[in-house]
Short mmCIF file of C-alpha atoms in Angstrom, two decimals:
data_model
loop_
_atom_site.label_atom_id
_atom_site.label_comp_id
_atom_site.label_asym_id
_atom_site.label_seq_id
_atom_site.Cartn_x
_atom_site.Cartn_y
_atom_site.Cartn_z
CA MET D 1 -27.98 -12.09 3.48
CA LYS D 2 -28.16 -16.24 3.30
CA ARG D 3 -27.32 -15.92 -0.71
CA ILE D 4 -23.97 -14.66 -0.21
CA LEU D 5 -22.93 -17.90 -0.13
CA THR D 6 -23.83 -18.59 -4.18
CA ILE D 7 -20.26 -16.56 -5.14
CA LEU D 8 -17.85 -19.33 -3.83
CA LEU D 9 -20.05 -21.96 -5.73
CA ILE D 10 -19.78 -19.53 -8.69
CA VAL D 11 -15.89 -19.22 -8.79
CA SER D 12 -15.42 -22.51 -8.32
CA ILE D 13 -17.74 -23.96 -10.93
CA ILE D 14 -15.92 -21.12 -13.33
CA LEU D 15 -12.22 -22.33 -12.55
CA SER D 16 -13.38 -26.03 -12.42
CA SER D 17 -11.57 -28.63 -14.89
CA CYS D 18 -13.38 -29.50 -18.48
CA SER D 19 -14.78 -32.78 -17.05
CA THR D 20 -17.46 -30.57 -15.46
CA GLN D 21 -18.72 -28.72 -18.39
CA LYS D 22 -21.64 -30.41 -19.01
CA LEU D 23 -22.12 -29.78 -15.38
CA GLN D 24 -22.08 -25.80 -15.18
CA ARG D 25 -24.15 -25.40 -18.23
CA ILE D 26 -26.82 -27.62 -16.34
CA LEU D 27 -26.31 -25.30 -13.05
CA VAL D 28 -25.88 -21.87 -14.78
CA LYS D 29 -28.89 -20.26 -16.64
CA THR D 30 -29.20 -17.72 -19.63
CA PRO D 31 -31.86 -15.60 -18.60
CA LYS D 32 -34.72 -14.50 -21.77
CA ILE D 33 -34.50 -10.69 -22.14
CA GLU D 34 -35.36 -8.75 -24.96
CA TYR D 35 -32.29 -7.65 -26.91
CA LYS D 36 -32.17 -8.82 -30.02
CA ASN D 37 -34.11 -5.89 -31.85
CA ILE D 38 -31.48 -3.99 -33.09
CA PRO D 39 -30.76 -3.57 -37.13
CA GLY D 40 -28.63 -5.82 -38.98
CA TYR D 41 -28.30 -8.35 -35.41
CA LYS D 42 -28.65 -11.53 -37.09
CA GLY D 43 -25.02 -10.42 -39.10
CA PHE D 44 -23.41 -9.63 -36.02
CA SER D 45 -20.60 -12.27 -34.46
CA ASP D 46 -21.31 -14.47 -31.26
CA PHE D 47 -18.91 -11.84 -30.06
CA LYS D 48 -20.95 -8.55 -30.69
CA LYS D 49 -24.71 -10.29 -29.69
CA ASP D 50 -22.87 -11.49 -26.29
CA ALA D 51 -21.76 -8.07 -25.32
CA ILE D 52 -25.50 -6.64 -26.25
CA TYR D 53 -27.19 -9.17 -24.28
CA ALA D 54 -24.81 -8.82 -21.19
CA VAL D 55 -24.92 -5.21 -21.56
CA GLU D 56 -28.71 -4.98 -21.97
CA LEU D 57 -28.94 -7.65 -18.68
CA ILE D 58 -26.66 -5.50 -16.92
CA ARG D 59 -29.15 -2.62 -17.35
CA LYS D 60 -32.03 -4.35 -16.56
CA SER D 61 -31.11 -6.32 -13.67
CA TYR D 62 -27.89 -4.41 -11.85
CA PRO D 63 -29.11 -2.73 -8.12
CA ARG D 64 -28.82 1.19 -8.50
CA ILE D 65 -26.77 0.87 -11.95
CA PHE D 66 -27.22 4.53 -12.79
CA GLN D 67 -26.22 5.92 -9.38
CA LYS D 68 -23.35 3.45 -8.68
CA ASN D 69 -21.92 4.30 -12.54
CA PRO D 70 -23.44 7.56 -14.24
CA ASP D 71 -21.05 6.43 -17.05
CA PHE D 72 -22.64 3.07 -17.84
CA ASN D 73 -24.22 3.63 -21.07
CA LYS D 74 -21.30 5.41 -22.62
CA GLN D 75 -19.28 2.43 -21.37
CA ALA D 76 -21.32 0.01 -22.62
CA ASP D 77 -21.80 1.66 -25.83
CA GLU D 78 -17.89 1.26 -25.85
CA PHE D 79 -18.03 -2.38 -25.10
CA THR D 80 -20.50 -3.24 -27.90
CA LEU D 81 -18.59 -1.05 -30.39
CA LYS D 82 -14.98 -2.64 -29.69
CA SER D 83 -16.79 -6.35 -30.00
CA SER D 84 -17.49 -5.17 -33.34
CA SER D 85 -14.00 -5.69 -34.13
CA ILE D 86 -13.16 -9.02 -31.89
CA LYS D 87 -11.76 -11.83 -34.10
CA ASN D 88 -11.00 -14.13 -31.54
CA GLU D 89 -11.89 -15.97 -27.96
CA LYS D 90 -9.01 -14.55 -26.03
CA ASP D 91 -9.15 -10.83 -27.17
CA PHE D 92 -12.82 -11.32 -26.25
CA ASP D 93 -12.24 -12.83 -22.68
CA ILE D 94 -9.84 -9.75 -22.33
CA LEU D 95 -12.44 -7.33 -23.19
CA LEU D 96 -15.35 -8.46 -20.78
CA LYS D 97 -13.34 -8.82 -18.16
CA TYR D 98 -12.51 -4.94 -18.36
CA PHE D 99 -15.72 -4.05 -18.98
CA ILE D 100 -17.44 -6.14 -15.73
CA ALA D 101 -14.25 -4.28 -13.85
CA GLN D 102 -16.17 -1.22 -14.44
CA LEU D 103 -18.64 -2.16 -12.39
CA ASN D 104 -16.20 -2.34 -9.38
CA ASP D 105 -17.78 -5.06 -7.72
CA GLY D 106 -16.37 -7.72 -6.16
CA HIS D 107 -19.22 -9.88 -6.68
CA SER D 108 -19.52 -9.30 -10.35
CA ASN D 109 -17.01 -10.82 -12.06
CA TYR D 110 -15.87 -12.51 -14.91
CA TYR D 111 -13.29 -15.42 -14.72
CA PHE D 112 -11.27 -16.77 -16.98
CA ASP D 113 -7.97 -19.03 -16.88
CA PHE D 114 -5.08 -17.31 -18.23
CA LYS D 115 -3.41 -20.41 -18.36
CA LYS D 116 -5.47 -21.32 -21.78
CA TYR D 117 -4.00 -18.56 -24.19
CA ASP D 118 -0.49 -19.32 -22.62
CA SER D 119 0.96 -22.30 -20.21
CA SER D 120 4.22 -20.53 -19.74
CA ARG D 121 4.49 -19.09 -16.39
CA TYR D 122 7.50 -16.22 -14.61
CA ALA D 123 9.00 -17.69 -11.90
CA ILE D 124 8.67 -14.63 -9.29
CA PHE D 125 6.86 -14.40 -6.26
CA LEU D 126 5.08 -11.00 -5.43
CA ILE D 127 4.25 -9.64 -2.15
CA LYS D 128 1.99 -6.36 -1.06
CA GLU D 129 3.44 -4.20 1.69
CA LYS D 130 1.13 -1.49 2.51
CA ASP D 131 2.79 1.35 0.19
CA ASN D 132 5.19 -1.10 -1.56
CA TRP D 133 5.42 -3.99 -3.87
CA VAL D 134 8.11 -6.60 -2.86
CA ILE D 135 9.63 -9.54 -4.33
CA GLY D 136 9.18 -12.66 -2.21
CA ASN D 137 11.08 -14.92 -4.65
CA ILE D 138 12.77 -15.22 -7.90
CA ASP D 139 13.82 -17.64 -10.67
CA LYS D 140 17.20 -19.43 -9.77
CA GLU D 141 18.92 -17.91 -13.08
CA ILE D 142 18.66 -14.55 -11.21
CA ASP D 143 20.60 -13.39 -8.15
CA SER D 144 18.81 -14.07 -4.91
CA LEU D 145 19.65 -10.19 -3.67
CA VAL D 146 16.68 -9.43 -5.52
CA ILE D 147 14.59 -11.15 -2.85
CA GLY D 148 13.15 -8.47 -0.68
CA THR D 149 13.86 -5.32 -2.89
CA LYS D 150 10.89 -3.31 -3.71
CA ILE D 151 9.21 -3.22 -7.23
CA VAL D 152 10.55 0.39 -8.97
CA SER D 153 8.94 -0.22 -12.44
CA ILE D 154 8.37 -3.18 -14.76
CA ASN D 155 9.16 -2.64 -18.76
CA ASN D 156 9.46 1.01 -18.03
CA LEU D 157 6.16 1.52 -16.43
CA PRO D 158 6.13 2.79 -12.92
CA ILE D 159 4.73 0.50 -10.23
CA LYS D 160 2.02 3.27 -9.75
CA GLN D 161 1.17 3.00 -13.30
CA ILE D 162 1.11 -0.91 -13.25
CA GLU D 163 -1.22 -0.66 -10.15
CA GLU D 164 -3.14 1.64 -12.48
CA LYS D 165 -3.50 -1.45 -14.81
CA ILE D 166 -4.23 -3.69 -11.99
CA LEU D 167 -6.97 -1.50 -10.72
CA ALA D 168 -8.80 -1.47 -14.11
CA PHE D 169 -8.79 -4.90 -14.99
CA GLU D 170 -9.70 -6.65 -11.78
CA SER D 171 -13.28 -6.37 -9.97
CA GLY D 172 -14.12 -4.64 -6.97
CA GLU D 173 -15.22 -2.07 -4.40
CA ASN D 174 -11.83 -1.01 -3.44
CA LYS D 175 -8.24 -1.17 -4.45
CA HIS D 176 -7.55 -3.54 -1.33
CA TRP D 177 -9.85 -6.67 -2.70
CA LYS D 178 -8.37 -5.77 -6.38
CA PHE D 179 -4.69 -5.98 -5.52
CA ASN D 180 -5.97 -8.94 -3.34
CA GLU D 181 -7.53 -10.84 -6.59
CA PHE D 182 -4.05 -10.27 -8.35
CA LEU D 183 -2.14 -11.74 -5.74
CA SER D 184 -4.13 -14.57 -4.25
CA ASN D 185 -4.88 -15.86 -7.76
CA LYS D 186 -1.11 -15.57 -8.80
CA HIS D 187 -1.98 -13.36 -11.90
CA PHE D 188 1.90 -12.37 -11.74
CA LEU D 189 2.64 -15.86 -12.78
CA SER D 190 1.22 -15.56 -16.14
CA PRO D 191 2.62 -14.18 -19.08
CA SER D 192 -1.09 -13.73 -20.87
CA TYR D 193 -2.02 -11.41 -18.22
CA TRP D 194 0.70 -9.10 -17.90
CA GLU D 195 0.17 -8.82 -21.94
CA ALA D 196 -3.96 -8.17 -21.28
CA ILE D 197 -2.86 -5.20 -18.66
CA GLY D 198 -0.68 -3.46 -21.38
CA VAL D 199 2.64 -4.28 -19.46
CA SER D 200 4.29 -6.78 -22.37
CA ASN D 201 2.93 -8.01 -25.60
CA PRO D 202 3.10 -11.91 -27.09
CA ASN D 203 5.90 -11.01 -29.39
CA ASP D 204 8.09 -10.26 -26.31
CA LYS D 205 7.11 -11.63 -23.42
CA LYS D 206 10.10 -10.62 -21.27
CA LEU D 207 9.29 -8.44 -18.27
CA ASN D 208 12.34 -6.24 -17.26
CA PHE D 209 12.65 -5.42 -13.60
CA LYS D 210 13.90 -2.43 -11.98
CA VAL D 211 14.11 -2.40 -7.88
CA SER D 212 15.60 -0.74 -5.30
CA LYS D 213 17.70 -2.04 -2.16
CA SER D 214 18.98 0.52 0.34
CA ASP D 215 18.83 3.40 -2.35
CA THR D 216 20.41 1.02 -4.97
CA LEU D 217 18.79 0.33 -7.99
CA ILE D 218 18.88 -3.26 -9.57
CA GLN D 219 17.67 -4.14 -13.35
CA PHE D 220 17.07 -7.89 -14.14
CA ASN D 221 14.94 -9.58 -17.20
CA LEU D 222 12.61 -12.40 -16.41
CA GLU D 223 11.95 -14.78 -18.73
CA ALA D 224 8.59 -16.83 -19.28
CA LYS D 225 9.13 -20.77 -19.08
CA ASN D 226 7.50 -23.80 -19.07
CA GLU D 227 6.18 -24.85 -15.84
CA ASN D 228 8.16 -28.03 -15.23
CA GLN D 229 11.66 -25.62 -15.96
CA ILE D 230 10.76 -23.11 -13.22
CA LYS D 231 12.99 -23.53 -10.02
CA GLY D 232 13.29 -20.87 -7.45
CA TYR D 233 14.96 -20.10 -4.02
CA GLN D 234 14.37 -21.88 -0.37
CA VAL D 235 13.75 -18.58 1.14
CA LYS D 236 14.18 -19.52 5.12
CA THR D 237 12.02 -17.81 7.18
CA ALA D 238 12.48 -17.85 11.00
CA ILE D 239 9.90 -19.66 13.21
CA PRO D 240 6.97 -18.13 13.78
CA LYS D 241 6.50 -16.25 17.15
CA TYR D 242 3.11 -17.04 17.24
CA ARG D 243 2.38 -20.01 15.46
CA PHE D 244 -1.24 -19.86 16.33
CA ALA D 245 -2.01 -17.44 13.71
CA LEU D 246 -0.53 -19.20 10.67
CA LYS D 247 -3.31 -20.01 8.64
CA GLN D 248 -5.21 -23.08 9.31
CA ASN D 249 -6.23 -25.45 6.39
CA ASN D 250 -9.47 -26.13 7.56
CA GLY D 251 -12.36 -23.58 8.21
CA PHE D 252 -12.62 -23.24 11.56
CA TYR D 253 -9.91 -23.19 14.51
CA ASP D 254 -9.03 -22.10 17.82
CA SER D 255 -6.22 -21.98 20.52
CA ILE D 256 -6.87 -21.06 24.02
CA SER D 257 -4.24 -19.72 26.16
CA LYS D 258 -5.26 -20.21 30.25
CA LYS D 259 -1.77 -18.32 31.37
CA ASP D 260 -1.84 -15.29 28.99
CA ASN D 261 -5.68 -15.12 29.56
CA PHE D 262 -6.89 -15.01 25.83
CA ALA D 263 -8.62 -17.01 23.06
CA TYR D 264 -7.75 -17.41 19.33
CA LEU D 265 -10.55 -18.23 16.76
CA GLN D 266 -9.84 -18.18 13.35
CA MET D 267 -12.84 -18.31 11.05
CA ASN D 268 -11.79 -18.50 7.71
CA LYS D 269 -15.14 -18.92 6.30
CA CYS D 270 -18.78 -19.07 6.97
CA LEU D 271 -19.78 -22.44 5.61
CA ASP D 272 -20.48 -25.66 7.25
CA ILE D 273 -22.62 -28.32 6.65
CA VAL D 274 -25.71 -26.49 7.67
CA SER D 275 -25.41 -23.74 5.60
CA VAL D 276 -24.82 -25.88 2.88
CA LYS D 277 -27.63 -27.91 2.97
CA SER D 278 -30.38 -25.38 3.60
CA GLU D 279 -29.34 -23.34 0.27
CA ILE D 280 -28.41 -26.27 -2.30
CA GLY D 281 -31.83 -26.57 -3.24
CA SER D 282 -31.04 -22.83 -4.70
CA TYR D 283 -28.86 -23.98 -7.52
CA SER D 284 -29.16 -27.42 -7.95
CA ASN D 285 -32.09 -30.08 -8.36
CA PHE D 286 -32.49 -33.30 -7.51
CA LEU D 287 -30.53 -34.62 -10.22
CA THR D 288 -27.31 -31.90 -9.80
CA ARG D 289 -27.27 -31.75 -6.50
CA PRO D 290 -25.21 -35.58 -5.60
CA LEU D 291 -23.09 -34.00 -8.28
CA VAL D 292 -22.59 -30.52 -6.41
CA MET D 293 -21.55 -31.78 -3.20
CA SER D 294 -18.87 -34.14 -4.62
CA LEU D 295 -17.43 -31.70 -6.71
CA PHE D 296 -17.96 -28.12 -5.28
CA ILE D 297 -18.46 -28.60 -2.04
CA PRO D 298 -14.76 -29.07 -0.09
CA LYS D 299 -14.66 -32.17 2.55
CA ASP D 300 -13.39 -29.40 5.27
CA ILE D 301 -17.15 -27.98 5.42
CA LYS D 302 -19.20 -31.31 5.12
CA LYS D 303 -17.77 -32.13 8.39
CA VAL D 304 -18.25 -29.23 10.37
CA ASP D 305 -21.35 -27.94 11.99
CA PHE D 306 -20.57 -24.51 13.33
CA GLY D 307 -23.40 -23.94 15.86
CA LYS D 308 -21.93 -27.06 17.47
CA TYR D 309 -18.24 -26.01 17.26
CA LEU D 310 -19.05 -22.99 18.94
CA GLN D 311 -20.87 -24.04 21.97
CA SER D 312 -18.09 -26.66 22.44
CA PHE D 313 -15.39 -23.26 22.04
CA PHE D 314 -17.11 -20.88 24.13
CA ILE D 315 -17.58 -23.52 27.07
CA LYS D 316 -14.13 -23.82 26.86
CA ILE D 317 -13.46 -20.19 27.61
CA ASN D 318 -16.11 -19.89 30.22
CA GLU D 319 -14.31 -22.94 31.83
CA GLN D 320 -10.98 -21.26 31.93
CA ASN D 321 -12.04 -17.87 33.11
CA ILE D 322 -11.17 -16.77 29.62
CA GLU D 323 -11.34 -12.44 29.45
CA ASN D 324 -9.72 -11.65 26.02
CA LEU D 325 -10.90 -13.05 22.89
CA ILE D 326 -9.21 -13.00 19.32
CA ILE D 327 -11.77 -13.35 16.11
CA ASP D 328 -9.33 -13.48 13.46
CA LEU D 329 -11.25 -12.81 10.24
CA SER D 330 -7.96 -12.07 7.97
CA TYR D 331 -8.80 -15.06 5.34
CA ASN D 332 -12.53 -15.12 5.56
CA THR D 333 -13.78 -14.69 2.14
CA GLY D 334 -17.67 -15.14 2.84
CA GLY D 335 -20.26 -17.77 2.89
CA ASP D 336 -23.28 -17.43 4.84
CA PHE D 337 -24.11 -14.72 7.17
CA ARG D 338 -25.93 -16.82 9.67
CA LEU D 339 -22.91 -18.24 10.90
CA GLY D 340 -21.63 -14.93 11.92
CA LYS D 341 -24.88 -14.67 13.93
CA GLN D 342 -23.96 -17.48 15.77
CA LEU D 343 -20.75 -16.04 16.38
CA ILE D 344 -22.68 -12.38 17.23
CA TRP D 345 -24.88 -14.20 20.24
CA TYR D 346 -22.12 -15.24 21.95
CA LEU D 347 -20.56 -11.69 22.35
CA THR D 348 -23.61 -9.45 23.63
CA ASP D 349 -26.75 -8.88 25.57
CA LYS D 350 -27.94 -6.29 23.32
CA GLU D 351 -29.87 -6.71 19.93
CA PRO D 352 -27.57 -5.67 17.21
CA LYS D 353 -28.35 -3.33 14.60
CA GLY D 354 -27.83 -5.26 11.26
CA PHE D 355 -27.75 -4.38 7.73
CA THR D 356 -30.44 -3.07 5.36
CA GLU D 357 -31.29 -4.94 2.55
CA TYR D 358 -33.00 -3.83 -1.24
CA ILE D 359 -33.35 -6.65 -3.75
CA HIS D 360 -33.53 -5.46 -7.21
CA ASN D 361 -36.36 -7.64 -9.05
CA SER D 362 -35.61 -8.66 -12.42
CA GLU D 363 -35.62 -11.49 -15.30
CA PHE D 364 -32.00 -12.56 -13.49
CA TYR D 365 -32.79 -12.24 -10.43
CA LYS D 366 -36.46 -14.66 -10.95
CA LYS D 367 -34.27 -17.27 -12.92
CA THR D 368 -31.22 -17.05 -10.57
CA VAL D 369 -32.40 -16.89 -7.36
CA LYS D 370 -35.68 -18.38 -7.19
CA ASN D 371 -36.16 -19.37 -4.06
CA ASP D 372 -35.68 -15.96 -2.57
CA TYR D 373 -37.98 -14.55 -5.43
CA LYS D 374 -40.66 -17.29 -4.25
CA LYS D 375 -40.51 -16.16 -1.01
CA TYR D 376 -40.34 -12.62 -1.39
CA ASN D 377 -42.42 -12.57 -4.01
CA ASN D 378 -45.16 -14.31 -1.64
CA LEU D 379 -44.82 -12.08 1.05
CA HIS D 380 -45.49 -8.86 -1.14
CA LYS D 381 -48.09 -10.46 -2.23
CA THR D 382 -49.55 -10.89 1.19
CA LYS D 383 -49.12 -7.62 2.16
CA TYR D 384 -50.08 -5.89 -1.33
CA ASP D 385 -52.31 -7.88 -2.99
CA LYS D 386 -49.79 -8.43 -5.96
CA ASP D 387 -46.59 -9.33 -7.51
CA LEU D 388 -43.45 -8.22 -6.29
CA PRO D 389 -42.45 -5.38 -8.84
CA ASP D 390 -39.39 -5.28 -10.99
CA GLY D 391 -36.67 -3.06 -9.59
CA GLU D 392 -35.62 -2.40 -6.08
CA THR D 393 -37.38 -3.28 -3.13
CA LYS D 394 -36.51 -2.96 0.42
CA ILE D 395 -36.69 -5.92 2.29
CA THR D 396 -35.95 -4.94 5.79
CA ASN D 397 -38.50 -4.01 7.80
CA GLU D 398 -40.93 -4.00 4.88
CA LEU D 399 -41.30 -7.40 3.47
CA VAL D 400 -39.38 -8.97 6.39
CA LYS D 401 -39.77 -8.02 9.80
CA GLU D 402 -37.90 -10.18 12.06
CA THR D 403 -34.87 -9.55 15.22
CA PHE D 404 -31.23 -9.86 14.54
CA PHE D 405 -31.39 -13.42 16.14
CA ASP D 406 -34.54 -14.40 14.73
CA GLU D 407 -33.00 -17.59 12.91
CA ILE D 408 -30.49 -17.89 15.80
CA THR D 409 -33.04 -18.20 18.73
CA ASN D 410 -36.02 -19.98 17.13
CA GLU D 411 -35.56 -23.76 18.04
CA LYS D 412 -37.35 -24.74 14.53
CA SER D 413 -34.24 -23.31 13.00
CA LEU D 414 -31.01 -25.32 11.75
CA PHE D 415 -29.21 -22.20 12.93
CA PHE D 416 -30.64 -22.76 16.50
CA VAL D 417 -27.88 -21.48 19.65
CA ASP D 418 -28.80 -22.83 22.93
CA ASN D 419 -29.81 -19.63 24.73
CA SER D 420 -28.81 -21.20 28.14
CA MET D 421 -25.40 -20.66 27.29
CA PRO D 422 -23.65 -17.57 28.83
CA LYS D 423 -22.66 -14.80 26.73
CA PHE D 424 -18.90 -13.82 26.59
CA LYS D 425 -18.62 -10.78 29.05
CA GLY D 426 -14.83 -10.18 28.55
CA LYS D 427 -12.78 -7.78 25.48
CA VAL D 428 -12.93 -8.65 22.02
CA TYR D 429 -10.50 -7.91 19.44
CA LEU D 430 -11.25 -8.63 15.71
CA ILE D 431 -8.60 -8.84 13.32
CA ILE D 432 -9.10 -7.97 9.47
CA SER D 433 -7.60 -7.92 6.31
CA PRO D 434 -7.91 -7.37 2.14
CA GLU D 435 -8.98 -10.75 2.13
CA THR D 436 -11.96 -10.30 4.49
CA PHE D 437 -14.98 -10.40 1.92
CA SER D 438 -18.64 -11.14 1.64
CA ALA D 439 -20.03 -12.45 4.43
CA GLY D 440 -17.04 -12.26 6.22
CA GLN D 441 -17.00 -8.20 5.63
CA VAL D 442 -20.64 -8.33 7.00
CA LEU D 443 -19.33 -9.87 9.95
CA ALA D 444 -16.47 -7.51 10.66
CA THR D 445 -18.80 -4.46 10.01
CA THR D 446 -21.31 -5.86 12.17
CA LEU D 447 -19.26 -6.26 14.96
CA ALA D 448 -17.56 -2.54 14.24
CA ASP D 449 -20.73 -1.14 13.70
CA ASN D 450 -22.06 -2.06 16.88
CA GLY D 451 -18.98 -1.34 19.26
CA ILE D 452 -18.93 -5.18 19.97
CA ALA D 453 -15.17 -5.51 18.84
CA THR D 454 -11.54 -3.99 18.48
CA VAL D 455 -11.33 -3.76 15.09
CA ILE D 456 -7.20 -4.06 14.07
CA GLY D 457 -5.22 -5.01 10.86
CA ARG D 458 -5.82 -3.59 8.00
CA PRO D 459 -8.51 -2.39 5.50
CA LEU D 460 -10.81 -5.16 4.49
CA GLY D 461 -11.70 -6.09 0.68
CA ASN D 462 -15.49 -5.08 0.57
CA LYS D 463 -17.23 -1.80 0.49
CA PRO D 464 -19.55 -2.21 3.67
CA SER D 465 -23.04 -0.29 2.14
CA THR D 466 -22.67 -1.66 -1.58
CA GLN D 467 -24.17 -4.41 -4.22
CA THR D 468 -23.86 -7.77 -3.09
CA GLY D 469 -25.27 -11.30 -3.65
CA GLY D 470 -23.77 -12.49 -6.71
CA SER D 471 -25.79 -15.05 -8.44
CA ALA D 472 -24.66 -15.95 -12.46
CA PHE D 473 -26.05 -16.09 -15.66
CA LYS D 474 -24.50 -17.97 -19.03
CA LEU D 475 -23.48 -15.56 -22.38
CA PRO D 476 -26.19 -17.15 -24.97
CA ASN D 477 -23.73 -17.67 -28.05
CA THR D 478 -19.99 -17.91 -26.59
CA LYS D 479 -21.73 -19.74 -22.93
CA LYS D 480 -19.23 -17.23 -20.57
CA ILE D 481 -19.91 -17.12 -17.17
CA ILE D 482 -20.54 -14.01 -15.18
CA SER D 483 -21.40 -13.29 -11.84
CA MET D 484 -23.64 -10.91 -10.86
CA SER D 485 -24.72 -9.04 -7.88
CA TYR D 486 -28.34 -8.74 -7.44
CA PHE D 487 -29.25 -6.86 -4.19
CA TYR D 488 -28.16 -3.89 -2.20
CA MET D 489 -27.14 -3.45 1.48
CA GLU D 490 -26.27 -0.99 3.89
CA ARG D 491 -24.63 -1.31 7.05
CA PRO D 492 -25.97 -0.62 10.51
CA ASN D 493 -23.94 3.01 10.99
CA GLN D 494 -25.11 4.40 7.75
CA THR D 495 -23.32 7.78 8.61
CA LYS D 496 -20.08 5.89 6.84
CA ASN D 497 -22.28 4.63 3.74
CA ASN D 498 -19.70 6.41 1.44
CA GLU D 499 -16.72 4.25 3.17
CA ASP D 500 -15.23 1.99 0.72
CA SER D 501 -14.15 -0.17 3.12
CA LEU D 502 -14.10 -0.94 7.01
CA TYR D 503 -11.17 0.69 8.38
CA PRO D 504 -9.57 -0.58 11.45
CA GLU D 505 -9.41 1.48 15.13
CA ILE D 506 -5.95 0.32 14.77
CA GLU D 507 -4.03 -0.24 11.55
CA ILE D 508 -1.12 -2.43 11.35
CA HIS D 509 0.60 -3.34 8.06
CA ASN D 510 3.27 -6.52 8.75
CA SER D 511 6.20 -6.54 6.02
CA PHE D 512 8.20 -8.68 4.19
CA ASP D 513 11.36 -8.29 7.00
CA ASP D 514 8.63 -9.36 9.49
CA PHE D 515 7.44 -11.97 8.09
CA MET D 516 11.16 -13.11 7.29
CA LYS D 517 11.47 -12.74 10.84
CA GLY D 518 8.30 -14.74 12.42
CA GLU D 519 6.86 -11.78 13.53
CA ASN D 520 3.21 -10.96 13.29
CA LYS D 521 2.49 -6.95 14.44
CA ILE D 522 -0.85 -7.58 14.50
CA ILE D 523 -0.93 -10.08 17.07
CA GLU D 524 2.25 -9.02 19.00
CA TYR D 525 -0.52 -5.75 19.69
CA ILE D 526 -2.78 -7.48 20.45
CA LEU D 527 -1.18 -9.51 23.23
CA ASN D 528 0.46 -6.34 24.73
CA GLU D 529 -2.71 -4.94 25.34
CA VAL D 530 -3.83 -8.29 27.06
CA LYS D 531 -0.60 -7.86 29.43
CA LYS D 532 -1.48 -4.09 29.68
CA LYS D 533 -4.76 -5.08 30.92
CA LYS D 534 -3.57 -7.32 33.04
CA HIS D 535 -1.14 -5.52 34.73
CA ARG D 536 -3.51 -2.54 35.31
CA LEU D 537 -5.58 -4.89 37.56
CA THR D 538 -2.81 -6.29 39.34
CA SER D 539 -1.74 -2.64 40.26
CA TYR D 540 -5.46 -1.84 41.20
CA LEU D 541 -5.79 -4.52 43.47
CA GLN D 542 -2.15 -3.94 44.71
CA LYS D 543 -3.02 -0.51 45.87
CA ARG D 544 -6.34 -1.99 47.81
CA GLY D 545 -3.90 -4.11 49.65
CA PHE D 546 -4.47 -7.57 48.28
CA CYS D 547 -1.48 -9.91 48.00
CA ALA D 548 0.77 -9.03 45.51
CA SER D 549 0.96 -12.33 44.40
CA MET D 550 -2.88 -13.19 43.85
CA LYS D 551 -3.50 -14.54 40.47
CA VAL D 552 -5.73 -12.47 38.17
#
């Protein structure tokens, strides 16, 4: 579970500036496999050669590939065949992204910068409600009345067809993450993206929108412009009612209300300086390590030790006798789950049931996850007197036998938590969203499956029982960098293995109107529950003769 943090580095590498291209080539490797033994191989284009390589590496390295995707060989043949006719890099980028998306895996992805092929932009901002797509802002040349309207169609394609095109192009286990990728990466701004998914074409970049407002149909055309020509409206919103719940820039943020008897913890990542230092040797060497720390590790991560932060936070909670804790993972896209274990330690006296892990050993695994391979190979040798075999091996309770909190309670561990600290005994509310992903998802699902927290919000972006732990490989000819999962894990409650997300017990979706009014229905629901609990306790005490004005 440690290695989940690697995906964050991969994304930062792939999306980085041209000045770091040499470092990328050093960090990301091309595992050596047999793939050239095909008639006519030497005469193939670099695109087809790399398509063949990608297919073979995935076939040999991806966990449970045929169990998850019985049609993989057919899809691979189609991908390889289409690569034969590819004449330019742009078409190969699009074809490759479509192929990797068929793995339906948020940790297995191919990113490329759409601005590389068209730097113009659409002046629009989109918001996803539960069932609708809403115009959040628009080019000033278009009437502001369209702000807040619901999209009916784009270029005469119904919005449901647009959704299907996005789902086919984005990587992820469920629609919640795929739509989040579309929105968070602002793909809606790019003419190249709309062209890639078949909504527009390079000869006519204009987008024709049909939107509805109060059952009235409105139509407008949106032109692509140079970025310096784009001007949108200044959309004024009401002052947020619960400002403490706004997304913070730093990784960890808290707010405590003694008056209302609750504490709020916003955990936006599962990464701190301790987790980075503990794993940096896995994806860098003594030469590249300073550059990795300088270029790819954000300043807020370098400054924070989450274990110490948590200790200070729970001391404040105990001192103020807080009985309700809100943990907000809405913006947590992952990192290192050991930080999640540090948090869980404060919330339960019991030994939680964790995830079950299975590694898939391959040349890709040996080459890109070296430290883990060495660790598990040594354990396998010790137990079975032979090397770790290729293919799947169960890790949990087979090669590794440890309790859930072993790394947290071991005084020699970097993640040690002071066990003299009292546990939190109050009510725990957990907020999740489609942005909750990877180690954030593991934390949320562990809390949910062990009954530690009441889950509220929207379905999260991961399938809990799935392939995960992305590392990266580089194609030998085009040098394209692809991330790919290398192990499989099952959630604590394995009766729910087939569920494609962690679904909240209380599902609440904020709307565009809520945003404009400064409302947050999720926080409002939780605080109302806290008030109800307080009123029930007050009533209980009054019935037994306690003073009605007694503070509770």
